[in-house]
mmCIF file of C-alpha atoms in Angstrom:
data_model
loop_
_atom_site.group_PDB
_atom_site.id
_atom_site.type_symbol
_atom_site.label_atom_id
_atom_site.label_comp_id
_atom_site.label_asym_id
_atom_site.label_seq_id
_atom_site.Cartn_x
_atom_site.Cartn_y
_atom_site.Cartn_z
ATOM 1 C CA MET A 77 25.560 -63.192 -40.899
ATOM 2 C CA ALA A 78 26.014 -60.433 -38.251
ATOM 3 C CA LEU A 79 28.976 -59.071 -40.125
ATOM 4 C CA PHE A 80 27.074 -59.256 -43.329
ATOM 5 C CA THR A 81 24.165 -57.271 -41.736
ATOM 6 C CA GLY A 82 26.719 -54.746 -40.438
ATOM 7 C CA ARG A 83 28.178 -54.347 -43.864
ATOM 8 C CA PHE A 84 24.708 -53.698 -45.221
ATOM 9 C CA PHE A 85 24.053 -50.753 -42.796
ATOM 10 C CA ARG A 86 27.535 -49.335 -43.641
ATOM 11 C CA THR A 87 27.025 -49.639 -47.364
ATOM 12 C CA PHE A 88 23.476 -48.326 -47.212
ATOM 13 C CA TRP A 89 24.677 -44.741 -46.356
ATOM 14 C CA GLN A 90 27.216 -44.636 -49.134
ATOM 15 C CA PRO A 91 26.000 -42.582 -52.270
ATOM 16 C CA PRO A 92 24.766 -43.047 -54.882
ATOM 17 C CA PHE A 93 21.644 -45.080 -54.137
ATOM 18 C CA GLU A 94 20.615 -47.448 -56.851
ATOM 19 C CA TRP A 95 17.059 -46.246 -57.289
ATOM 20 C CA ARG A 96 16.367 -48.068 -60.643
ATOM 21 C CA GLU A 97 17.493 -51.394 -59.307
ATOM 22 C CA PHE A 98 15.590 -50.881 -56.091
ATOM 23 C CA LEU A 99 12.270 -50.117 -57.962
ATOM 24 C CA ASN A 100 13.074 -53.097 -60.310
ATOM 25 C CA GLN A 101 13.546 -55.433 -57.344
ATOM 26 C CA SER A 102 10.459 -54.058 -55.528
ATOM 27 C CA TYR A 103 8.261 -54.767 -58.538
ATOM 28 C CA ASN A 104 9.795 -58.164 -59.110
ATOM 29 C CA LEU A 105 9.523 -59.372 -55.523
ATOM 30 C CA GLY A 106 5.911 -57.961 -55.201
ATOM 31 C CA ASN A 107 4.670 -59.122 -58.523
ATOM 32 C CA LYS A 108 6.098 -62.678 -58.076
ATOM 33 C CA SER A 109 4.489 -63.127 -54.722
ATOM 34 C CA LEU A 110 1.192 -61.395 -55.148
ATOM 35 C CA PHE A 111 -0.916 -64.086 -56.622
ATOM 36 C CA LEU A 112 0.385 -66.760 -54.092
ATOM 37 C CA VAL A 113 -0.149 -64.486 -51.146
ATOM 38 C CA SER A 114 -3.695 -63.559 -52.356
ATOM 39 C CA LEU A 115 -4.713 -67.232 -52.991
ATOM 40 C CA THR A 116 -3.387 -68.520 -49.737
ATOM 41 C CA GLY A 117 -4.775 -65.652 -47.754
ATOM 42 C CA PHE A 118 -8.269 -66.239 -49.270
ATOM 43 C CA ILE A 119 -8.168 -69.904 -48.471
ATOM 44 C CA MET A 120 -6.918 -69.117 -44.938
ATOM 45 C CA GLY A 121 -9.915 -66.897 -44.417
ATOM 46 C CA LEU A 122 -12.298 -69.628 -45.733
ATOM 47 C CA VAL A 123 -10.762 -72.238 -43.520
ATOM 48 C CA LEU A 124 -10.599 -70.060 -40.408
ATOM 49 C CA ASP A 125 -14.255 -69.140 -40.676
ATOM 50 C CA LEU A 126 -15.421 -72.683 -41.433
ATOM 51 C CA GLN A 127 -13.446 -74.026 -38.494
ATOM 52 C CA SER A 128 -14.477 -71.459 -36.016
ATOM 53 C CA ARG A 129 -18.172 -70.999 -37.033
ATOM 54 C CA PRO A 130 -19.511 -74.218 -35.274
ATOM 55 C CA THR A 131 -17.819 -73.421 -31.949
ATOM 56 C CA MET A 132 -19.129 -69.870 -32.111
ATOM 57 C CA ILE A 133 -22.647 -71.113 -32.822
ATOM 58 C CA GLU A 134 -22.411 -73.609 -29.956
ATOM 59 C CA PHE A 135 -21.556 -70.704 -27.564
ATOM 60 C CA GLY A 136 -24.248 -68.423 -29.072
ATOM 61 C CA ALA A 137 -21.581 -65.978 -30.189
ATOM 62 C CA VAL A 138 -21.799 -66.277 -33.946
ATOM 63 C CA SER A 139 -22.437 -62.556 -34.274
ATOM 64 C CA TRP A 140 -18.919 -61.992 -33.045
ATOM 65 C CA MET A 141 -17.472 -63.905 -35.994
ATOM 66 C CA PRO A 142 -16.349 -60.949 -37.976
ATOM 67 C CA SER A 143 -14.612 -59.278 -35.041
ATOM 68 C CA MET A 144 -12.926 -62.495 -33.990
ATOM 69 C CA VAL A 145 -11.701 -63.427 -37.517
ATOM 70 C CA GLY A 146 -10.489 -59.805 -38.102
ATOM 71 C CA ILE A 147 -8.508 -59.678 -34.977
ATOM 72 C CA THR A 148 -7.060 -63.089 -35.473
ATOM 73 C CA ILE A 149 -5.947 -62.265 -39.013
ATOM 74 C CA VAL A 150 -4.665 -58.895 -38.508
ATOM 75 C CA ARG A 151 -2.739 -59.537 -35.247
ATOM 76 C CA GLU A 152 -1.124 -62.844 -36.033
ATOM 77 C CA MET A 153 -2.219 -65.245 -38.778
ATOM 78 C CA GLY A 154 -2.037 -62.803 -41.715
ATOM 79 C CA PRO A 155 1.492 -61.515 -40.977
ATOM 80 C CA MET A 156 2.854 -64.964 -40.017
ATOM 81 C CA VAL A 157 1.442 -66.861 -42.963
ATOM 82 C CA THR A 158 2.344 -64.195 -45.543
ATOM 83 C CA ALA A 159 5.905 -63.873 -44.067
ATOM 84 C CA LEU A 160 6.435 -67.617 -44.369
ATOM 85 C CA ILE A 161 5.308 -67.654 -47.911
ATOM 86 C CA CYS A 162 7.630 -64.761 -48.767
ATOM 87 C CA ALA A 163 10.429 -66.620 -46.964
ATOM 88 C CA GLY A 164 9.851 -69.434 -49.394
ATOM 89 C CA LYS A 165 9.246 -67.378 -52.512
ATOM 90 C CA ILE A 166 11.450 -64.367 -52.056
ATOM 91 C CA GLY A 167 14.135 -65.859 -49.865
ATOM 92 C CA SER A 168 14.817 -68.809 -52.228
ATOM 93 C CA SER A 169 14.631 -66.507 -55.323
ATOM 94 C CA ILE A 170 17.200 -64.062 -53.876
ATOM 95 C CA GLY A 171 19.495 -66.989 -52.761
ATOM 96 C CA ALA A 172 19.317 -68.671 -56.115
ATOM 97 C CA GLU A 173 19.801 -65.590 -58.117
ATOM 98 C CA LEU A 174 22.792 -64.257 -56.301
ATOM 99 C CA GLY A 175 24.249 -67.765 -55.876
ATOM 100 C CA SER A 176 24.181 -68.190 -59.567
ATOM 101 C CA MET A 177 25.832 -64.828 -60.109
ATOM 102 C CA ARG A 178 28.500 -65.836 -57.600
ATOM 103 C CA VAL A 179 29.402 -69.140 -58.991
ATOM 104 C CA THR A 180 29.297 -67.838 -62.678
ATOM 105 C CA GLU A 181 31.742 -65.000 -61.447
ATOM 106 C CA GLN A 182 29.431 -62.229 -62.434
ATOM 107 C CA ILE A 183 29.834 -60.682 -58.960
ATOM 108 C CA ASP A 184 33.606 -60.751 -59.416
ATOM 109 C CA ALA A 185 33.232 -59.165 -62.796
ATOM 110 C CA MET A 186 31.155 -56.279 -61.282
ATOM 111 C CA GLU A 187 34.025 -55.732 -58.696
ATOM 112 C CA VAL A 188 36.640 -55.700 -61.579
ATOM 113 C CA SER A 189 34.513 -53.239 -63.658
ATOM 114 C CA GLY A 190 34.398 -50.754 -60.671
ATOM 115 C CA THR A 191 30.689 -51.454 -59.611
ATOM 116 C CA ASN A 192 29.956 -52.034 -56.016
ATOM 117 C CA PRO A 193 28.133 -55.368 -56.224
ATOM 118 C CA PHE A 194 27.239 -55.302 -52.626
ATOM 119 C CA LYS A 195 25.397 -52.018 -52.926
ATOM 120 C CA TYR A 196 23.818 -52.779 -56.327
ATOM 121 C CA LEU A 197 22.704 -56.390 -55.427
ATOM 122 C CA VAL A 198 22.364 -56.638 -51.690
ATOM 123 C CA VAL A 199 21.225 -53.284 -50.485
ATOM 124 C CA THR A 200 18.550 -52.900 -53.146
ATOM 125 C CA ARG A 201 17.087 -56.344 -52.528
ATOM 126 C CA VAL A 202 17.075 -56.089 -48.690
ATOM 127 C CA LEU A 203 15.352 -52.703 -48.921
ATOM 128 C CA ALA A 204 12.916 -54.090 -51.565
ATOM 129 C CA ALA A 205 12.089 -57.135 -49.335
ATOM 130 C CA THR A 206 11.595 -54.753 -46.360
ATOM 131 C CA LEU A 207 9.185 -52.712 -48.181
ATOM 132 C CA MET A 208 7.289 -55.271 -50.085
ATOM 133 C CA VAL A 209 6.545 -57.786 -47.351
ATOM 134 C CA PRO A 210 4.265 -55.343 -45.283
ATOM 135 C CA LEU A 211 2.448 -54.517 -48.596
ATOM 136 C CA LEU A 212 1.918 -58.152 -49.284
ATOM 137 C CA VAL A 213 0.710 -58.728 -45.690
ATOM 138 C CA ILE A 214 -1.928 -56.009 -46.221
ATOM 139 C CA VAL A 215 -3.029 -57.784 -49.450
ATOM 140 C CA GLY A 216 -3.069 -61.138 -47.721
ATOM 141 C CA ASP A 217 -5.138 -59.693 -44.848
ATOM 142 C CA ALA A 218 -7.661 -58.275 -47.248
ATOM 143 C CA CYS A 219 -7.993 -61.562 -49.181
ATOM 144 C CA SER A 220 -8.372 -63.548 -45.901
ATOM 145 C CA LEU A 221 -11.179 -61.153 -44.725
ATOM 146 C CA GLY A 222 -12.785 -61.623 -48.204
ATOM 147 C CA GLY A 223 -12.673 -65.423 -47.799
ATOM 148 C CA SER A 224 -14.204 -65.148 -44.313
ATOM 149 C CA PHE A 225 -16.891 -62.844 -45.541
ATOM 150 C CA LEU A 226 -17.858 -65.268 -48.354
ATOM 151 C CA VAL A 227 -18.446 -68.002 -45.710
ATOM 152 C CA GLU A 228 -20.464 -65.629 -43.530
ATOM 153 C CA HIS A 229 -22.464 -64.326 -46.442
ATOM 154 C CA LEU A 230 -23.339 -67.879 -47.707
ATOM 155 C CA LYS A 231 -24.004 -69.531 -44.334
ATOM 156 C CA GLY A 232 -25.297 -66.606 -42.264
ATOM 157 C CA ASN A 233 -26.566 -64.212 -44.855
ATOM 158 C CA VAL A 234 -24.341 -61.420 -43.575
ATOM 159 C CA SER A 235 -24.163 -58.425 -45.807
ATOM 160 C CA PHE A 236 -20.813 -56.868 -46.911
ATOM 161 C CA HIS A 237 -21.482 -53.602 -45.002
ATOM 162 C CA LEU A 238 -22.389 -55.345 -41.851
ATOM 163 C CA TYR A 239 -19.450 -57.728 -41.888
ATOM 164 C CA PHE A 240 -16.711 -55.166 -42.430
ATOM 165 C CA ASN A 241 -18.401 -52.719 -39.997
ATOM 166 C CA GLN A 242 -18.040 -55.382 -37.284
ATOM 167 C CA VAL A 243 -14.471 -56.222 -38.411
ATOM 168 C CA PHE A 244 -13.280 -52.617 -38.096
ATOM 169 C CA GLU A 245 -15.277 -52.018 -34.925
ATOM 170 C CA GLY A 246 -13.414 -54.930 -33.324
ATOM 171 C CA LEU A 247 -9.978 -53.673 -34.360
ATOM 172 C CA GLU A 248 -7.958 -51.214 -32.238
ATOM 173 C CA MET A 249 -4.746 -49.457 -32.909
ATOM 174 C CA GLY A 250 -3.134 -51.960 -30.556
ATOM 175 C CA ASP A 251 -4.031 -54.732 -32.955
ATOM 176 C CA ILE A 252 -2.875 -52.953 -36.057
ATOM 177 C CA VAL A 253 0.350 -50.999 -35.184
ATOM 178 C CA PRO A 254 2.421 -53.887 -33.680
ATOM 179 C CA SER A 255 1.313 -56.311 -36.340
ATOM 180 C CA THR A 256 2.364 -53.839 -39.040
ATOM 181 C CA ILE A 257 5.772 -52.841 -37.546
ATOM 182 C CA LYS A 258 6.955 -56.427 -37.135
ATOM 183 C CA THR A 259 6.241 -57.084 -40.853
ATOM 184 C CA PHE A 260 9.061 -54.704 -41.826
ATOM 185 C CA PHE A 261 11.461 -56.793 -39.633
ATOM 186 C CA PHE A 262 10.149 -59.965 -41.318
ATOM 187 C CA GLY A 263 10.936 -58.506 -44.725
ATOM 188 C CA ALA A 264 14.437 -57.226 -43.691
ATOM 189 C CA ALA A 265 15.189 -60.671 -42.216
ATOM 190 C CA ILE A 266 14.060 -62.465 -45.380
ATOM 191 C CA GLY A 267 16.095 -60.185 -47.615
ATOM 192 C CA VAL A 268 19.171 -60.320 -45.453
ATOM 193 C CA VAL A 269 19.143 -64.199 -45.229
ATOM 194 C CA GLY A 270 18.477 -64.624 -49.029
ATOM 195 C CA CYS A 271 21.231 -62.149 -49.918
ATOM 196 C CA TYR A 272 23.721 -63.691 -47.391
ATOM 197 C CA LYS A 273 23.198 -67.245 -48.528
ATOM 198 C CA GLY A 274 23.358 -66.357 -52.179
ATOM 199 C CA TYR A 275 26.211 -63.787 -52.059
ATOM 200 C CA THR A 276 28.470 -66.188 -49.986
ATOM 201 C CA SER A 277 27.481 -69.329 -52.132
ATOM 202 C CA ARG A 278 30.349 -71.576 -53.212
ATOM 203 C CA LYS A 279 30.737 -75.086 -54.833
ATOM 204 C CA GLY A 280 29.166 -74.594 -58.293
ATOM 205 C CA THR A 281 25.526 -75.269 -58.952
ATOM 206 C CA ALA A 282 25.233 -77.646 -55.906
ATOM 207 C CA GLY A 283 26.137 -74.668 -53.731
ATOM 208 C CA VAL A 284 23.321 -72.637 -55.484
ATOM 209 C CA GLY A 285 20.771 -75.269 -54.574
ATOM 210 C CA LYS A 286 22.071 -75.437 -51.072
ATOM 211 C CA ALA A 287 22.003 -71.605 -50.647
ATOM 212 C CA SER A 288 18.427 -71.468 -51.861
ATOM 213 C CA ASN A 289 17.132 -74.198 -49.585
ATOM 214 C CA SER A 290 19.073 -72.819 -46.605
ATOM 215 C CA ALA A 291 17.780 -69.323 -47.237
ATOM 216 C CA VAL A 292 14.192 -70.667 -46.819
ATOM 217 C CA VAL A 293 14.851 -72.609 -43.671
ATOM 218 C CA VAL A 294 16.847 -69.864 -41.807
ATOM 219 C CA ALA A 295 14.419 -67.089 -42.940
ATOM 220 C CA SER A 296 11.520 -69.053 -41.720
ATOM 221 C CA VAL A 297 13.049 -69.755 -38.318
ATOM 222 C CA LEU A 298 13.943 -66.101 -38.028
ATOM 223 C CA VAL A 299 10.291 -65.158 -38.749
ATOM 224 C CA PHE A 300 9.169 -67.227 -35.838
ATOM 225 C CA VAL A 301 11.848 -65.966 -33.550
ATOM 226 C CA LEU A 302 11.078 -62.253 -34.586
ATOM 227 C CA ASP A 303 7.260 -62.893 -34.052
ATOM 228 C CA PHE A 304 7.910 -64.195 -30.570
ATOM 229 C CA ILE A 305 9.973 -61.164 -29.647
ATOM 230 C CA ALA A 306 7.287 -58.835 -31.169
ATOM 231 C CA VAL A 307 4.638 -60.493 -29.019
ATOM 232 C CA LEU A 308 6.684 -60.195 -25.897
ATOM 233 C CA ILE A 309 7.390 -56.484 -26.527
ATOM 234 C CA ALA A 310 3.646 -55.871 -27.346
ATOM 235 C CA ASP A 311 2.673 -57.632 -24.054
ATOM 236 C CA LEU A 312 4.934 -55.358 -22.184
ATOM 237 C CA PHE A 313 3.259 -52.209 -23.601
ATOM 238 C CA TYR A 314 -0.123 -53.662 -22.861
ATOM 239 C CA GLU A 315 0.786 -54.163 -19.206
ATOM 240 C CA LEU A 316 1.998 -50.585 -18.792
#
């Protein structure tokens, strides 16, 4: 996979860039995942607020709920949950699509016709995943905060203005910047793994299924590893 990633960076700089395919893949990846990310984000916000509220009431800190939920979602839960959903949705989709093209010899036909299949298929999909995952994380975070606000409004009669004022007062640049940067790496990892598993797929339709499943597992593990590294680096900056 390291050689595959190196080939991606070498091919990326070779003109021309396939803009139309890149935009098409960005739309497809974002559009296919948008509803699932929004729904799971909203439910995550509901559950997080419902689970945390009794404890916060017990300690007399229920007024801190919006700030606590906002920091939790923006710093960790939003990026992680969204990235894992994208690993399942986008990673498996790319793996299955490229795997099917490989076993039906469409990729070989592109090479024969003079088209660079790596640049057309792999580079565009990796860049599309790198761009779309951070945008989906923003949508997921917004839906999570919406779910949390709904609970606070129904149970605590908190207004929309007061809730989001407290959310944004609790957030700092140190919460937003690291969590945003790491989502680009999540997206790149999901795109590279999905393309690698599909592009190198073999053994007919069984190989396609294996490539799709393997892409989800490897991409999910990579998301956890990258998140751990991101947290370590962020902690180093906090200590300086």
